[in-house]
């Protein structure tokens, strides 16, 4: 393959070709959208070091996607164009006036399009109005000016419709391009189907005629045909809702099935909406199996949208939509007594943001492992991967990971057997329109479910306020908790623990309590239920769940299956122990954490590397406990061998959209969840058997509980086999006792991590507890200064993974 021509004539030829595609786009004259996008990506790749050519290509990709409805359009590419406005205006010096005029308008056009895509209709409408005024100054016949004149009435009508004001669309003129004519009819027909207008039979009939006409006018390959079919299907569904004619339902099903066929797969932006509409209509006709199939297929579209987002904010928004849709579909499945399908639906919405965050960390290694070395090499050779290349890579990664196909009951059962677990239990909170649910995948037998009407946390209740204060580092909230009378605080916790048993755990575990051995369950609590310390659910006889059941958590059934099949990594007597690094004025000292970590190091892991501060406050010769200390150990670049990582430090999380992060406060700087995964994703990563996050908030979701994205789950997603993390701001003294006893049961008594944590928690609850002989005197003295029985002392830690 020859080298691209980057000489001045070759550059001008590339610019001319990009400009030609841009002209064709705004003239509604591109019939092969994927081919045009591929050519733009090729040209941008050939001139990857030429900012002006890349800026022009990015702008043209955005324009092409906006005009022709390309499913490959994303805000990242649009913002890339907006970030290079100077390059855009200088990209074609001396070019034809029409091209120069189009380039001059393109920045504002992209801003208007971005505002429209983000739902900021006020800004979009104002920008498009200003563009129309400027377009009137363009030479007669200019393609961009003509395109804006063609779509201006449509935009006016569309925004008027969004604002529920009267919208009039004139008939298109005789010289209007076919695609624009189709758009006129589609928008006019769609506006006639607004709920307020759907009671006017003549208006609805005229709207349906417009929609049928546009469908008839477009060939099967046209980029807008799927959208037009979907609009017609929606219009028929609206008329059925008003008139009740089943013939409308049947026609709508036929139309939408064609739209789904043309859309092809979950990569199409309308895939989820088409399937959701089909689900409703198929249920109306009593075709329940097909309805459930359509509902589950629709979730694949949500998953794909999360994965393809190049920016975190967009991925978070898509993940929230995915979870809401998944819960709604699961409720529908349970209403028809199909818990196995409900499990699939729930899992399709879980862990998406977590996977999307980790999927791009090391795609080269993933692709090579999947047998796609050529695609891996293409990725490595490309400094600025195009949307099309990202799509191809995602197709491989999602297929090989199975993310778009949640595990079925058989795969979940296999994982449960490997982990010696009795059941996986999804806890779904109650809503105003639906009860709460426990959806259970047992190791043997069919899936089952339990309606749980009490399974919700009311905002503003004592329990809610306590949990909120407990899970925050805000000084005011912390003082509020500290100022509560101890008896009142105990009453609140008693109420929480009693509620947790009555609302969920009692009914869920009852079938397992008669077993001769301790039952083992894995929970996936959704929504606000992730705030609850379920291991502290208290039965009427006063015993806590942890005393009767071995409990772990999982981000999703998919991650449980991944953990079960991962090769086990034995916990050696070496590794890295980090203790109370000096964070300056960012956080206070953790004296008990130093005693804990030093004792753990000396007694259980004498060959491990110890970094941070010793019990007397002096800094370890091995390191101050910096982010580089952790990175170096994870990369296995010269540090002693070992598979244990114990971090006793401050943990902080921020939930503001602009600064959302979960991180450890270390000496000289912080280490975020994203950075940890990036380090662990390398091909030379250390196989980590156990990560103990003895720090606050390491198990709390950063972006919302349903997104399953926390410091702890990021370690799991990056390959750690077992993780201990925290749900709230854990107390320094009692945590040190709990952690020491965890390692005692893990190393001295050789129990697996989950069982070791449970035994340590029961030791805390035991009034007759005795410290082991090897417990250092300083930790022994803590038994006299702390109250290990308090729920906050032991219930904040959760086990994940193997």
XYZ file of C-alpha atoms in Angstrom, residues 375-793:
419
model
C -7.476 -4.296 14.143
C -5.235 -3.979 17.192
C -2.355 -2.742 15.029
C -4.661 -0.245 13.315
C -5.713 1.087 16.726
C -2.117 1.438 17.923
C -1.058 3.216 14.735
C -3.868 5.786 14.948
C -3.283 8.844 17.102
C -6.888 10.072 16.756
C -9.209 7.063 16.313
C -12.181 7.858 14.118
C -15.754 7.076 15.171
C -15.837 4.370 12.511
C -12.726 2.666 13.945
C -14.177 2.925 17.430
C -17.367 1.268 16.182
C -15.430 -1.645 14.652
C -13.449 -2.169 17.848
C -16.549 -1.963 20.012
C -18.220 -4.591 17.858
C -15.371 -6.988 18.705
C -15.088 -6.054 22.380
C -18.799 -6.288 23.088
C -19.148 -9.557 21.218
C -16.243 -11.154 23.062
C -17.218 -9.752 26.460
C -20.846 -10.778 26.098
C -21.951 -7.425 27.501
C -24.773 -6.974 25.002
C -25.967 -10.491 25.823
C -26.502 -10.708 29.587
C -25.801 -14.162 31.020
C -28.695 -16.571 30.950
C -29.756 -18.642 33.931
C -27.512 -21.561 32.961
C -24.396 -19.354 32.876
C -25.299 -17.762 36.211
C -25.775 -21.203 37.756
C -22.362 -22.293 36.521
C -20.805 -19.208 38.143
C -22.636 -19.890 41.406
C -21.325 -23.470 41.459
C -17.761 -22.314 40.849
C -18.038 -19.845 43.727
C -19.960 -22.258 46.013
C -22.841 -19.766 46.274
C -26.494 -20.724 46.768
C -28.140 -17.849 44.908
C -27.729 -14.483 43.220
C -30.354 -11.988 44.402
C -31.281 -8.742 42.676
C -32.998 -6.264 45.009
C -35.169 -3.803 43.054
C -36.646 -0.865 44.980
C -40.369 -0.175 45.067
C -41.767 2.780 43.115
C -45.073 4.610 43.118
C -46.380 2.244 40.443
C -44.633 -1.021 41.305
C -43.697 -3.031 44.392
C -40.126 -3.825 45.179
C -38.783 -7.164 44.068
C -36.242 -9.769 44.945
C -35.361 -11.565 41.723
C -33.476 -14.743 42.553
C -31.249 -16.984 40.453
C -30.656 -20.134 42.551
C -27.814 -22.551 41.941
C -30.440 -25.231 41.345
C -33.994 -24.967 40.084
C -35.842 -22.213 38.185
C -35.505 -18.504 38.773
C -38.026 -17.100 41.221
C -39.140 -13.753 42.557
C -40.710 -12.164 45.614
C -42.773 -8.960 45.713
C -41.488 -6.759 48.551
C -43.807 -3.821 49.169
C -41.632 -2.243 51.890
C -38.475 -2.210 49.795
C -37.856 1.526 49.507
C -36.124 4.262 51.470
C -38.322 7.306 51.954
C -36.551 10.607 51.404
C -36.343 12.699 54.547
C -36.954 9.875 56.997
C -34.682 9.346 59.992
C -33.093 6.364 58.288
C -32.485 8.358 55.119
C -30.944 11.283 57.017
C -28.716 8.992 59.016
C -27.507 7.093 55.975
C -26.865 10.357 54.143
C -24.819 11.753 57.015
C -22.980 8.486 57.480
C -21.986 8.363 53.814
C -20.656 11.904 53.560
C -17.454 13.680 54.516
C -19.332 16.973 54.863
C -18.382 18.438 58.274
C -21.865 19.786 58.939
C -23.458 16.404 58.306
C -20.798 14.670 60.362
C -21.399 17.060 63.253
C -25.136 16.464 62.942
C -24.600 12.719 63.414
C -22.141 13.317 66.227
C -24.570 15.595 68.016
C -27.353 13.011 68.063
C -27.979 11.544 71.462
C -26.425 8.039 71.537
C -29.717 6.493 72.587
C -31.550 8.167 69.709
C -28.808 7.109 67.293
C -29.067 3.517 68.540
C -32.829 3.630 68.040
C -32.375 4.802 64.448
C -29.915 2.056 63.686
C -32.163 -0.493 65.346
C -34.997 0.687 63.126
C -32.790 0.441 60.033
C -31.578 -3.063 60.850
C -35.087 -4.245 61.693
C -36.486 -2.723 58.521
C -33.793 -4.396 56.404
C -34.851 -7.816 57.702
C -38.583 -7.205 57.391
C -38.436 -5.449 54.032
C -36.167 -7.923 52.249
C -33.739 -10.224 53.973
C -36.203 -12.226 56.048
C -38.345 -13.332 53.090
C -35.288 -13.825 50.856
C -33.221 -16.020 53.180
C -36.025 -17.986 54.814
C -35.786 -20.954 52.385
C -32.050 -21.270 53.119
C -31.976 -21.073 56.915
C -32.773 -24.748 57.527
C -29.661 -25.914 55.690
C -27.042 -27.811 57.671
C -24.378 -25.387 56.492
C -24.230 -21.583 56.388
C -25.992 -20.439 53.187
C -24.074 -18.163 50.806
C -25.814 -15.400 48.847
C -24.626 -12.689 46.479
C -26.662 -9.470 46.421
C -27.061 -6.925 43.645
C -28.906 -4.063 45.402
C -30.181 -1.420 43.000
C -30.836 2.270 43.406
C -30.877 3.633 46.951
C -30.878 0.075 48.279
C -27.105 0.065 47.754
C -26.852 2.389 50.745
C -28.178 -0.220 53.166
C -25.825 -2.453 55.210
C -27.746 -5.638 54.431
C -25.372 -7.780 56.469
C -26.714 -5.881 59.507
C -30.355 -6.818 58.853
C -31.607 -7.997 62.229
C -34.093 -10.828 62.762
C -36.826 -10.630 65.428
C -34.692 -12.796 67.723
C -31.944 -10.150 67.690
C -29.436 -11.950 65.476
C -27.899 -10.159 62.507
C -27.931 -11.582 59.006
C -24.128 -11.887 59.019
C -24.453 -14.399 61.878
C -26.708 -16.656 59.806
C -25.766 -16.083 56.151
C -22.518 -15.488 54.251
C -23.171 -12.415 52.115
C -21.238 -10.884 49.220
C -22.153 -8.305 46.591
C -21.738 -8.039 42.830
C -22.032 -5.202 40.372
C -24.023 -7.426 38.016
C -24.528 -11.053 37.080
C -22.104 -10.520 34.186
C -19.329 -9.434 36.520
C -20.128 -12.333 38.839
C -19.682 -14.724 35.916
C -16.423 -13.031 34.939
C -15.108 -13.333 38.505
C -16.102 -16.983 38.708
C -14.271 -17.972 35.533
C -11.119 -15.918 36.177
C -8.063 -17.944 37.131
C -7.562 -17.811 40.867
C -4.589 -15.912 42.245
C -3.427 -17.235 45.638
C -2.941 -14.620 48.341
C 0.770 -14.841 49.068
C 2.512 -13.580 52.212
C 3.893 -10.674 50.222
C 2.407 -7.682 48.476
C 1.988 -3.979 49.219
C 0.698 -2.509 52.496
C 0.065 1.244 52.535
C -0.638 3.061 55.819
C -1.814 6.607 56.574
C 0.302 8.596 54.109
C 0.898 12.228 54.988
C -1.677 14.157 52.948
C -0.772 17.577 54.321
C -3.804 19.687 55.118
C -6.138 17.632 52.884
C -7.068 15.170 55.643
C -6.231 14.324 59.233
C -3.965 11.544 60.445
C -5.257 8.006 60.908
C -3.278 6.797 63.911
C -5.295 3.586 64.290
C -4.860 2.813 60.602
C -1.074 3.002 61.113
C -1.270 0.567 64.001
C -3.516 -1.736 61.973
C -1.412 -1.746 58.818
C 1.898 -2.076 60.652
C 0.587 -4.981 62.709
C -0.820 -6.683 59.633
C 2.503 -6.241 57.859
C 4.621 -7.542 60.727
C 2.427 -10.531 61.636
C 0.904 -11.723 58.380
C 2.909 -10.255 55.472
C 6.489 -9.743 56.646
C 7.752 -9.995 53.070
C 5.431 -7.281 51.764
C 6.506 -3.765 50.883
C 5.338 -1.287 53.541
C 4.863 2.336 52.507
C 3.394 5.312 54.326
C 3.857 6.091 58.013
C 4.864 3.804 60.846
C 2.965 3.787 64.178
C 5.259 6.511 65.574
C 4.508 8.774 62.600
C 7.852 8.337 60.854
C 7.897 7.637 57.125
C 8.787 4.159 55.919
C 12.121 3.787 54.163
C 10.299 1.918 51.391
C 8.181 4.901 50.440
C 5.967 7.701 51.706
C 2.807 6.134 50.329
C 2.553 8.082 47.106
C 0.494 7.387 44.013
C 3.723 6.333 42.309
C 4.333 3.728 45.022
C 0.999 2.100 44.183
C 1.466 2.451 40.433
C 4.936 0.926 40.599
C 3.698 -2.096 42.525
C 0.730 -2.635 40.213
C 3.003 -2.463 37.171
C 5.332 -5.043 38.704
C 8.348 -2.980 37.651
C 10.962 -4.183 40.090
C 8.982 -4.429 43.320
C 8.930 -7.711 45.260
C 6.379 -10.258 44.175
C 3.001 -10.519 45.831
C -0.711 -10.463 45.089
C -2.090 -8.561 48.113
C -2.827 -4.838 48.119
C -3.924 -3.378 51.481
C -4.655 0.348 51.478
C -5.311 2.011 54.835
C -5.826 5.657 53.976
C -8.426 8.320 53.378
C -10.902 7.768 50.579
C -12.923 10.601 49.057
C -15.653 10.764 46.473
C -17.159 13.728 44.661
C -20.455 13.487 42.797
C -20.652 16.884 41.065
C -20.889 16.225 37.296
C -17.825 18.281 36.434
C -15.582 16.735 39.080
C -17.138 13.313 39.753
C -14.449 10.962 40.980
C -13.529 8.421 43.605
C -9.970 8.604 44.821
C -7.495 7.740 47.513
C -5.693 10.597 49.272
C -2.005 9.729 49.208
C 1.257 11.475 49.941
C 1.969 14.134 47.352
C -1.292 13.678 45.449
C -4.346 11.535 44.824
C -4.956 8.323 42.924
C -8.321 8.118 41.158
C -10.347 5.083 40.181
C -9.735 5.819 36.501
C -5.973 5.991 37.009
C -5.941 2.692 38.897
C -7.716 0.905 36.077
C -5.427 2.459 33.491
C -2.408 1.125 35.358
C -3.920 -2.327 35.869
C -5.048 -2.651 32.259
C -1.527 -2.944 30.865
C -0.239 -6.201 29.451
C 2.430 -6.390 32.194
C -0.022 -5.859 35.025
C 0.508 -7.685 38.302
C -2.048 -10.444 38.945
C -3.829 -9.100 42.024
C -5.525 -11.702 44.184
C -6.948 -9.445 46.905
C -7.472 -5.705 47.294
C -8.439 -4.444 50.751
C -9.665 -0.858 50.630
C -9.615 0.105 54.302
C -10.629 3.634 53.408
C -13.904 5.549 53.409
C -16.396 5.410 50.527
C -14.483 2.928 48.378
C -17.642 0.937 47.622
C -19.969 3.865 46.956
C -21.001 4.496 43.381
C -19.612 7.728 42.020
C -22.296 8.556 39.475
C -25.406 6.996 40.994
C -25.901 3.652 42.643
C -27.349 1.934 39.603
C -24.222 2.545 37.600
C -22.171 0.186 39.804
C -19.068 2.370 39.316
C -16.912 2.701 42.435
C -13.281 2.456 43.430
C -13.851 -1.156 44.475
C -15.681 -2.281 41.348
C -13.072 -0.589 39.167
C -10.463 -2.887 40.709
C -12.696 -5.868 39.918
C -13.254 -4.731 36.347
C -9.495 -4.342 35.942
C -8.846 -7.938 36.978
C -8.551 -8.095 40.781
C -10.017 -11.390 41.989
C -11.410 -10.276 45.372
C -12.090 -6.817 46.796
C -13.113 -5.492 50.201
C -14.613 -1.992 50.053
C -16.593 0.359 52.275
C -20.067 1.844 52.027
C -19.540 4.880 54.228
C -17.094 6.850 56.378
C -15.795 4.035 58.562
C -14.515 4.783 62.105
C -10.733 4.647 62.472
C -10.403 2.631 65.681
C -12.976 -0.121 65.151
C -11.968 -0.485 61.496
C -8.416 -1.276 62.588
C -9.642 -4.125 64.790
C -11.900 -5.482 62.055
C -9.142 -5.385 59.447
C -6.617 -7.074 61.683
C -9.058 -9.869 62.446
C -9.916 -10.200 58.741
C -6.282 -10.933 57.933
C -6.091 -13.281 60.919
C -8.920 -15.415 59.569
C -7.561 -15.125 56.013
C -3.926 -16.039 56.711
C -3.734 -17.777 60.082
C -6.936 -19.779 59.704
C -6.850 -19.990 55.878
C -10.403 -18.967 55.101
C -11.280 -17.413 51.707
C -11.742 -13.600 51.665
C -15.526 -13.503 51.904
C -15.626 -15.993 54.751
C -12.724 -14.262 56.519
C -14.599 -10.950 56.489
C -17.753 -12.597 57.862
C -15.815 -14.264 60.680
C -14.129 -10.972 61.544
C -17.503 -9.243 61.681
C -18.914 -11.971 63.943
C -15.836 -11.599 66.172
C -16.689 -7.916 66.520
C -20.225 -8.882 67.558
C -19.111 -11.452 70.107
C -19.214 -10.109 73.666
C -16.817 -12.920 74.659
C -14.336 -12.079 71.900
C -10.692 -12.745 72.671
C -7.815 -11.243 70.729
C -5.429 -13.751 69.159
C -2.064 -14.086 70.861
C -0.234 -12.446 67.998
C -2.358 -9.233 68.080
C 0.006 -6.310 68.862
C -0.479 -4.706 72.297
C -1.488 -1.345 70.806
C -4.402 -2.978 68.978
C -5.343 -4.980 72.078
C -5.691 -1.737 74.025
C -8.209 -0.506 71.456
C -10.656 -3.103 72.692
C -10.988 -1.030 75.861
C -11.358 2.269 73.979
C -13.875 1.253 71.281
C -17.235 -0.448 70.957
C -16.845 -3.180 68.309
C -20.516 -4.208 68.555
C -21.777 -0.945 67.032
C -23.191 -1.457 63.552
C -21.000 1.358 62.191
C -17.960 -0.479 63.571
